Amino acid sequence: MELTNTPHLASSSFFFSSCSPCACRSRRTGKAVITAFAAGSRCSADSIYACPEPIEQHNVDSLSVASGPANTQCYRRRDFAAVALLPFLLPHVDMASAADSYDGSIIQNGVRNVLSKVKAAGVLRLVFHDAGTFDISDKSGGMNGSIIYEADRPENAGLSKSLKILRKAKEGINQVQQVSWADLIAVAGAEAVALCGGPEIPIRLGRLDSSTADPTGKLPEETLDVVALKTSFGKKGFSAHPCLLGRTQEMVVLSGAHTIGGKGFGNPNAFDNAYFKVLLEKPRPTSSGMPIGLPTDWALTEDDECLRWINIYAKDQDKFFADFRDAYTKLVNSGASWRTA
């Protein structure tokens, strides 16, 4: 696992762009790497994990926890979160105090203390129901922790248990440093994926929480056909862009999260590409006489473009993992507001 404290430069466009390299310093202990980047610079990454940034909601001083391979030019140092100071177009901001006071490994460890494979699907579902309220037209909703006010809504049935699990983690983390619900849920979802054997996903930190519930009716309904699903994803900012994936591809790859949990797609505790393999089975399979999955899962098979990606991911799990990592990163940054130092 890699832990990266990464300041980002505000973008002039809502659409997401990949990041350019910057110098850094890091401390490596086993697989853990803690890195502090220069203030005012973008994080060093390639297209494997781009850093989506919502318009007008950036700060120089946001941090990130990365649970994937770092593509930085680093040199080892024992001191935690040392900051390389580089001149940039923006006024200089000293990141040392912010980096020192926000240790991503504390959040990860807090989540790991309460998370298990049988709880992973519910925790991952929290991410989709918090971030999935984002509406690009008015920039409402998104990854803002408002799910804590929305647990009694019909579409969020069952999520109270997952919130209770993360509340326990939050109480422990807050004894050391404060963590927002938005950051906690984003990290917990990534940890749930990794725990079940899925890809390790870098998570940018520094999200602010909403103090109110998001508007109702923003989540896609389980009965939507594929045309309505595409429209719904388009409203959430999932559209074609050269630095990430296309709307249909992102919709299909994120639906692959149903591979874990009780929807009947293979091993409920294994994050793999079984979801896509099951969708290709003819006739439509059942589990103990009960239908597998949701109507929206099978709606994907009725669209040629979706079916093309289902076939690709059914044959290539590594491709599924890489694309899921990118789409998840985009999802948990959607609509987020970011803290300053």
Tab-separated table of C-alpha atoms in Angstrom:
chain	number	residue	atom	x	y	z
A	1	MET	CA	0.000	0.000	0.000
A	2	GLU	CA	1.205	3.529	-0.688
A	3	LEU	CA	0.241	6.645	1.183
A	4	THR	CA	0.667	9.916	-0.630
A	5	ASN	CA	0.106	13.454	0.577
A	6	THR	CA	-0.573	15.306	-2.649
A	7	PRO	CA	-1.455	18.976	-3.170
A	8	HIS	CA	-3.367	19.694	-6.374
A	9	LEU	CA	-3.510	22.714	-8.638
A	10	ALA	CA	-6.976	24.044	-9.390
A	11	SER	CA	-8.204	23.378	-12.894
A	12	SER	CA	-10.100	25.862	-15.032
A	13	SER	CA	-12.409	23.178	-16.351
A	14	PHE	CA	-14.777	20.746	-14.714
A	15	PHE	CA	-13.570	17.946	-16.925
A	16	PHE	CA	-10.869	15.714	-15.626
A	17	SER	CA	-7.252	15.811	-16.682
A	18	SER	CA	-4.312	13.584	-15.974
A	19	CYS	CA	-1.482	14.853	-13.820
A	20	SER	CA	2.030	15.954	-14.631
A	21	PRO	CA	5.053	14.773	-12.659
A	22	CYS	CA	6.527	16.750	-9.800
A	23	ALA	CA	9.500	16.229	-7.551
A	24	CYS	CA	8.856	14.643	-4.188
A	25	ARG	CA	10.387	13.099	-1.121
A	26	SER	CA	9.242	9.837	0.370
A	27	ARG	CA	9.703	7.424	3.233
A	28	ARG	CA	9.376	3.735	2.396
A	29	THR	CA	8.630	1.106	5.029
A	30	GLY	CA	7.920	-2.274	3.491
A	31	LYS	CA	5.174	-1.568	0.964
A	32	ALA	CA	4.089	1.700	2.525
A	33	VAL	CA	5.280	4.916	0.966
A	34	ILE	CA	4.433	8.322	2.406
A	35	THR	CA	5.094	11.211	0.057
A	36	ALA	CA	4.716	14.986	0.235
A	37	PHE	CA	4.609	16.910	-3.040
A	38	ALA	CA	5.466	20.496	-3.784
A	39	ALA	CA	2.771	23.048	-3.066
A	40	GLY	CA	0.939	24.244	-6.153
A	41	SER	CA	1.839	21.196	-8.250
A	42	ARG	CA	-0.221	18.373	-9.571
A	43	CYS	CA	0.356	14.895	-8.267
A	44	SER	CA	2.733	12.728	-10.255
A	45	ALA	CA	0.729	10.045	-11.983
A	46	ASP	CA	0.156	8.558	-15.386
A	47	SER	CA	-3.096	7.716	-17.101
A	48	ILE	CA	-3.499	4.589	-14.972
A	49	TYR	CA	-4.755	6.711	-12.124
A	50	ALA	CA	-5.647	10.175	-13.282
A	51	CYS	CA	-6.675	12.732	-10.675
A	52	PRO	CA	-10.126	14.070	-11.541
A	53	GLU	CA	-10.880	17.465	-10.049
A	54	PRO	CA	-14.356	19.054	-9.944
A	55	ILE	CA	-14.637	22.620	-11.246
A	56	GLU	CA	-14.442	25.505	-8.779
A	57	GLN	CA	-13.964	23.108	-5.884
A	58	HIS	CA	-10.200	22.714	-5.647
A	59	ASN	CA	-7.638	23.716	-3.071
A	60	VAL	CA	-3.881	23.684	-3.226
A	61	ASP	CA	-3.674	21.874	0.084
A	62	SER	CA	-5.686	18.710	-0.414
A	63	LEU	CA	-3.929	15.453	0.389
A	64	SER	CA	-4.267	11.941	-0.944
A	65	VAL	CA	-3.993	8.397	0.272
A	66	ALA	CA	-2.811	6.081	-2.474
A	67	SER	CA	-3.191	2.337	-2.342
A	68	GLY	CA	-1.522	1.667	-5.658
A	69	PRO	CA	1.809	1.949	-7.480
A	70	ALA	CA	3.420	5.389	-7.333
A	71	ASN	CA	4.871	6.836	-10.541
A	72	THR	CA	6.997	9.500	-8.907
A	73	GLN	CA	10.712	10.194	-8.870
A	74	CYS	CA	11.314	9.836	-5.153
A	75	TYR	CA	14.228	9.527	-2.824
A	76	ARG	CA	14.032	7.858	0.558
A	77	ARG	CA	13.944	9.708	3.801
A	78	ARG	CA	13.022	8.737	7.340
A	79	ASP	CA	11.154	11.935	8.158
A	80	PHE	CA	7.408	11.715	7.512
A	81	ALA	CA	5.894	13.976	4.868
A	82	ALA	CA	8.898	16.166	4.089
A	83	VAL	CA	7.917	18.785	1.533
A	84	ALA	CA	9.866	19.629	-1.615
A	85	LEU	CA	9.477	23.365	-2.206
A	86	LEU	CA	9.287	24.242	-5.897
A	87	PRO	CA	8.434	27.623	-7.448
A	88	PHE	CA	5.118	27.651	-9.299
A	89	LEU	CA	2.698	30.066	-10.864
A	90	LEU	CA	0.587	30.103	-7.729
A	91	PRO	CA	1.813	31.887	-4.582
A	92	HIS	CA	3.996	29.665	-2.437
A	93	VAL	CA	2.124	27.705	0.216
A	94	ASP	CA	4.042	25.892	2.946
A	95	MET	CA	2.585	22.387	3.023
A	96	ALA	CA	4.682	21.033	5.885
A	97	SER	CA	2.171	21.655	8.662
A	98	ALA	CA	-0.770	20.389	6.622
A	99	ALA	CA	1.033	17.214	5.594
A	100	ASP	CA	2.347	16.540	9.075
A	101	SER	CA	-1.121	16.896	10.602
A	102	TYR	CA	-2.971	14.659	8.132
A	103	ASP	CA	-1.595	11.126	8.081
A	104	GLY	CA	-3.471	8.994	5.571
A	105	SER	CA	-2.227	5.760	7.120
A	106	ILE	CA	-4.208	6.566	10.265
A	107	ILE	CA	-7.405	6.590	8.200
A	108	GLN	CA	-6.489	3.367	6.432
A	109	ASN	CA	-5.639	1.577	9.656
A	110	GLY	CA	-8.822	2.819	11.299
A	111	VAL	CA	-10.870	1.374	8.445
A	112	ARG	CA	-8.983	-1.912	8.446
A	113	ASN	CA	-9.676	-2.364	12.143
A	114	VAL	CA	-13.431	-2.545	11.510
A	115	LEU	CA	-13.652	-3.932	7.966
A	116	SER	CA	-14.042	-7.560	6.932
A	117	LYS	CA	-14.876	-9.250	3.637
A	118	VAL	CA	-18.482	-9.874	4.643
A	119	LYS	CA	-18.885	-6.144	5.360
A	120	ALA	CA	-17.090	-4.980	2.216
A	121	ALA	CA	-20.065	-4.878	-0.160
A	122	GLY	CA	-22.129	-2.693	2.167
A	123	VAL	CA	-19.239	-0.287	2.679
A	124	LEU	CA	-18.630	-0.053	-1.073
A	125	ARG	CA	-22.345	0.594	-1.592
A	126	LEU	CA	-22.022	3.608	0.719
A	127	VAL	CA	-19.612	5.170	-1.762
A	128	PHE	CA	-22.033	4.848	-4.663
A	129	HIS	CA	-24.962	6.196	-2.663
A	130	ASP	CA	-23.005	9.181	-1.333
A	131	ALA	CA	-21.187	10.155	-4.536
A	132	GLY	CA	-24.026	9.044	-6.823
A	133	THR	CA	-26.189	12.055	-5.962
A	134	PHE	CA	-23.926	14.383	-7.953
A	135	ASP	CA	-25.665	16.442	-10.632
A	136	ILE	CA	-23.359	18.214	-13.069
A	137	SER	CA	-26.047	20.698	-14.130
A	138	ASP	CA	-26.190	22.467	-10.769
A	139	LYS	CA	-23.151	20.855	-9.109
A	140	SER	CA	-25.298	19.615	-6.243
A	141	GLY	CA	-24.674	16.395	-4.357
A	142	GLY	CA	-21.601	14.257	-4.798
A	143	MET	CA	-18.972	12.894	-2.434
A	144	ASN	CA	-19.736	15.022	0.605
A	145	GLY	CA	-20.683	12.663	3.430
A	146	SER	CA	-24.352	13.646	3.251
A	147	ILE	CA	-25.290	9.961	3.275
A	148	ILE	CA	-25.237	10.156	7.087
A	149	TYR	CA	-28.425	12.271	6.844
A	150	GLU	CA	-30.037	10.072	4.188
A	151	ALA	CA	-29.933	6.567	5.661
A	152	ASP	CA	-33.709	6.463	6.177
A	153	ARG	CA	-34.477	6.965	2.479
A	154	PRO	CA	-35.908	3.870	0.741
A	155	GLU	CA	-33.043	3.711	-1.758
A	156	ASN	CA	-30.553	3.587	1.124
A	157	ALA	CA	-32.182	0.700	2.970
A	158	GLY	CA	-29.583	-1.397	4.776
A	159	LEU	CA	-26.850	1.231	4.743
A	160	SER	CA	-27.306	2.095	8.424
A	161	LYS	CA	-25.300	-1.020	9.300
A	162	SER	CA	-22.393	0.081	7.127
A	163	LEU	CA	-22.537	3.589	8.567
A	164	LYS	CA	-22.416	2.109	12.053
A	165	ILE	CA	-19.253	0.208	11.109
A	166	LEU	CA	-17.555	3.333	9.777
A	167	ARG	CA	-18.762	5.433	12.700
A	168	LYS	CA	-16.743	3.150	14.954
A	169	ALA	CA	-13.689	3.687	12.743
A	170	LYS	CA	-14.275	7.447	12.700
A	171	GLU	CA	-14.412	7.632	16.485
A	172	GLY	CA	-11.020	5.948	16.725
A	173	ILE	CA	-9.446	8.049	13.975
A	174	ASN	CA	-10.770	11.296	15.437
A	175	GLN	CA	-8.895	10.598	18.652
A	176	VAL	CA	-5.698	11.093	16.648
A	177	GLN	CA	-6.788	13.436	13.846
A	178	GLN	CA	-10.081	14.622	12.397
A	179	VAL	CA	-11.415	12.884	9.309
A	180	SER	CA	-14.432	13.906	7.263
A	181	TRP	CA	-17.155	11.424	6.460
A	182	ALA	CA	-16.522	12.021	2.759
A	183	ASP	CA	-12.839	11.068	3.039
A	184	LEU	CA	-13.605	8.146	5.320
A	185	ILE	CA	-16.196	6.654	2.986
A	186	ALA	CA	-13.976	7.130	-0.084
A	187	VAL	CA	-11.040	5.402	1.617
A	188	ALA	CA	-13.251	2.667	3.083
A	189	GLY	CA	-14.654	1.810	-0.335
A	190	ALA	CA	-11.166	1.498	-1.790
A	191	GLU	CA	-10.100	-0.663	1.152
A	192	ALA	CA	-13.171	-2.871	0.672
A	193	VAL	CA	-12.221	-3.468	-2.956
A	194	ALA	CA	-8.598	-4.280	-2.098
A	195	LEU	CA	-9.574	-6.536	0.826
A	196	CYS	CA	-11.658	-8.692	-1.513
A	197	GLY	CA	-8.794	-9.061	-3.979
A	198	GLY	CA	-9.547	-6.133	-6.261
A	199	PRO	CA	-7.248	-3.336	-7.417
A	200	GLU	CA	-5.549	-0.966	-5.004
A	201	ILE	CA	-6.946	2.524	-5.566
A	202	PRO	CA	-5.239	5.847	-4.735
A	203	ILE	CA	-7.540	8.214	-2.867
A	204	ARG	CA	-7.059	11.962	-2.747
A	205	LEU	CA	-7.806	13.322	0.744
A	206	GLY	CA	-9.169	16.628	1.983
A	207	ARG	CA	-12.903	16.457	1.220
A	208	LEU	CA	-15.272	18.598	3.232
A	209	ASP	CA	-18.574	17.307	4.612
A	210	SER	CA	-21.998	18.696	3.837
A	211	SER	CA	-24.096	19.820	6.792
A	212	THR	CA	-27.362	18.848	5.101
A	213	ALA	CA	-28.851	16.008	3.100
A	214	ASP	CA	-28.566	16.035	-0.688
A	215	PRO	CA	-31.707	16.451	-2.821
A	216	THR	CA	-33.837	13.347	-3.245
A	217	GLY	CA	-34.318	11.459	-6.483
A	218	LYS	CA	-30.706	11.726	-7.638
A	219	LEU	CA	-29.728	8.043	-7.556
A	220	PRO	CA	-30.445	5.823	-10.591
A	221	GLU	CA	-33.442	3.581	-9.989
A	222	GLU	CA	-32.972	-0.186	-10.143
A	223	THR	CA	-35.624	-0.508	-12.861
A	224	LEU	CA	-34.093	1.861	-15.433
A	225	ASP	CA	-33.500	0.631	-18.959
A	226	VAL	CA	-30.112	1.128	-20.565
A	227	VAL	CA	-31.070	4.389	-22.307
A	228	ALA	CA	-32.180	5.903	-19.014
A	229	LEU	CA	-29.042	4.578	-17.320
A	230	LYS	CA	-26.817	6.319	-19.850
A	231	THR	CA	-28.755	9.535	-19.367
A	232	SER	CA	-28.366	9.245	-15.600
A	233	PHE	CA	-24.610	8.721	-15.845
A	234	GLY	CA	-24.311	11.654	-18.220
A	235	LYS	CA	-25.948	13.917	-15.630
A	236	LYS	CA	-23.253	12.858	-13.169
A	237	GLY	CA	-20.403	13.970	-15.391
A	238	PHE	CA	-19.582	10.558	-16.794
A	239	SER	CA	-18.988	11.358	-20.440
A	240	ALA	CA	-16.267	10.746	-22.973
A	241	HIS	CA	-12.978	12.501	-22.251
A	242	PRO	CA	-9.490	11.692	-23.594
A	243	CYS	CA	-7.915	11.494	-20.132
A	244	LEU	CA	-10.364	8.952	-18.732
A	245	LEU	CA	-13.026	6.597	-19.990
A	246	GLY	CA	-16.257	7.105	-21.892
A	247	ARG	CA	-19.676	7.304	-20.253
A	248	THR	CA	-20.806	3.835	-21.337
A	249	GLN	CA	-17.508	2.232	-20.402
A	250	GLU	CA	-17.543	3.890	-16.969
A	251	MET	CA	-21.141	2.844	-16.405
A	252	VAL	CA	-20.328	-0.775	-17.222
A	253	VAL	CA	-17.106	-0.942	-15.238
A	254	LEU	CA	-18.648	0.646	-12.129
A	255	SER	CA	-21.541	-1.807	-12.356
A	256	GLY	CA	-18.886	-4.469	-11.888
A	257	ALA	CA	-18.861	-3.534	-8.194
A	258	HIS	CA	-21.857	-5.883	-7.922
A	259	THR	CA	-19.390	-8.743	-8.194
A	260	ILE	CA	-19.173	-8.655	-4.378
A	261	GLY	CA	-22.128	-8.944	-2.035
A	262	GLY	CA	-25.304	-10.962	-2.170
A	263	LYS	CA	-26.485	-10.324	-5.720
A	264	GLY	CA	-25.402	-13.781	-6.879
A	265	PHE	CA	-22.447	-12.962	-9.122
A	266	GLY	CA	-19.953	-15.631	-8.081
A	267	ASN	CA	-18.110	-15.545	-4.748
A	268	PRO	CA	-19.731	-12.745	-2.690
A	269	ASN	CA	-16.415	-11.997	-0.982
A	270	ALA	CA	-14.209	-11.918	-4.095
A	271	PHE	CA	-13.761	-8.799	-6.207
A	272	ASP	CA	-13.164	-10.280	-9.658
A	273	ASN	CA	-14.666	-10.280	-13.134
A	274	ALA	CA	-17.285	-12.957	-12.364
A	275	TYR	CA	-20.003	-10.307	-12.706
A	276	PHE	CA	-19.332	-9.937	-16.415
A	277	LYS	CA	-19.009	-13.670	-17.011
A	278	VAL	CA	-22.407	-14.293	-15.410
A	279	LEU	CA	-24.026	-11.561	-17.517
A	280	LEU	CA	-22.953	-13.470	-20.635
A	281	GLU	CA	-24.531	-16.763	-19.556
A	282	LYS	CA	-27.501	-18.073	-21.551
A	283	PRO	CA	-30.195	-18.652	-20.443
A	284	ARG	CA	-30.149	-16.059	-17.676
A	285	PRO	CA	-28.923	-17.865	-14.544
A	286	THR	CA	-30.664	-18.023	-11.176
A	287	SER	CA	-29.423	-18.723	-7.663
A	288	SER	CA	-31.562	-21.068	-5.549
A	289	GLY	CA	-34.435	-20.284	-7.882
A	290	MET	CA	-34.057	-16.529	-7.373
A	291	PRO	CA	-33.034	-14.054	-10.088
A	292	ILE	CA	-29.411	-12.943	-9.996
A	293	GLY	CA	-28.605	-9.252	-9.863
A	294	LEU	CA	-30.771	-6.199	-10.475
A	295	PRO	CA	-32.813	-5.278	-13.556
A	296	THR	CA	-30.211	-2.600	-14.323
A	297	ASP	CA	-27.479	-5.260	-14.434
A	298	TRP	CA	-29.253	-7.190	-17.160
A	299	ALA	CA	-30.283	-4.029	-18.983
A	300	LEU	CA	-26.608	-3.592	-19.857
A	301	THR	CA	-26.693	-6.784	-21.938
A	302	GLU	CA	-29.401	-5.317	-24.186
A	303	ASP	CA	-27.128	-2.583	-25.527
A	304	ASP	CA	-24.442	-3.380	-28.101
A	305	GLU	CA	-21.960	-0.841	-26.743
A	306	CYS	CA	-22.396	-2.066	-23.172
A	307	LEU	CA	-22.200	-5.670	-24.317
A	308	ARG	CA	-18.870	-4.992	-26.000
A	309	TRP	CA	-17.385	-3.857	-22.674
A	310	ILE	CA	-18.987	-6.739	-20.809
A	311	ASN	CA	-17.207	-9.131	-23.170
A	312	ILE	CA	-13.897	-7.299	-22.754
A	313	TYR	CA	-14.026	-7.394	-18.955
A	314	ALA	CA	-15.230	-11.005	-18.893
A	315	LYS	CA	-12.088	-11.986	-20.805
A	316	ASP	CA	-9.594	-9.606	-19.168
A	317	GLN	CA	-9.747	-9.126	-15.398
A	318	ASP	CA	-6.656	-6.907	-15.388
A	319	LYS	CA	-8.391	-4.531	-17.800
A	320	PHE	CA	-11.443	-4.498	-15.534
A	321	PHE	CA	-9.283	-3.701	-12.507
A	322	ALA	CA	-7.421	-0.870	-14.249
A	323	ASP	CA	-10.587	0.747	-15.595
A	324	PHE	CA	-12.478	0.313	-12.325
A	325	ARG	CA	-9.665	2.088	-10.508
A	326	ASP	CA	-9.918	5.078	-12.852
A	327	ALA	CA	-13.712	5.252	-12.733
A	328	TYR	CA	-13.790	4.900	-8.936
A	329	THR	CA	-11.306	7.753	-8.619
A	330	LYS	CA	-13.535	9.928	-10.775
A	331	LEU	CA	-16.612	8.900	-8.787
A	332	VAL	CA	-15.240	9.764	-5.345
A	333	ASN	CA	-14.015	13.166	-6.546
A	334	SER	CA	-17.361	14.081	-8.124
A	335	GLY	CA	-18.885	17.138	-6.498
A	336	ALA	CA	-16.328	17.213	-3.698
A	337	SER	CA	-15.316	20.418	-1.949
A	338	TRP	CA	-11.766	20.450	-0.619
A	339	ARG	CA	-10.217	21.782	2.542
A	340	THR	CA	-7.446	24.360	2.724
A	341	ALA	CA	-4.432	24.160	5.046
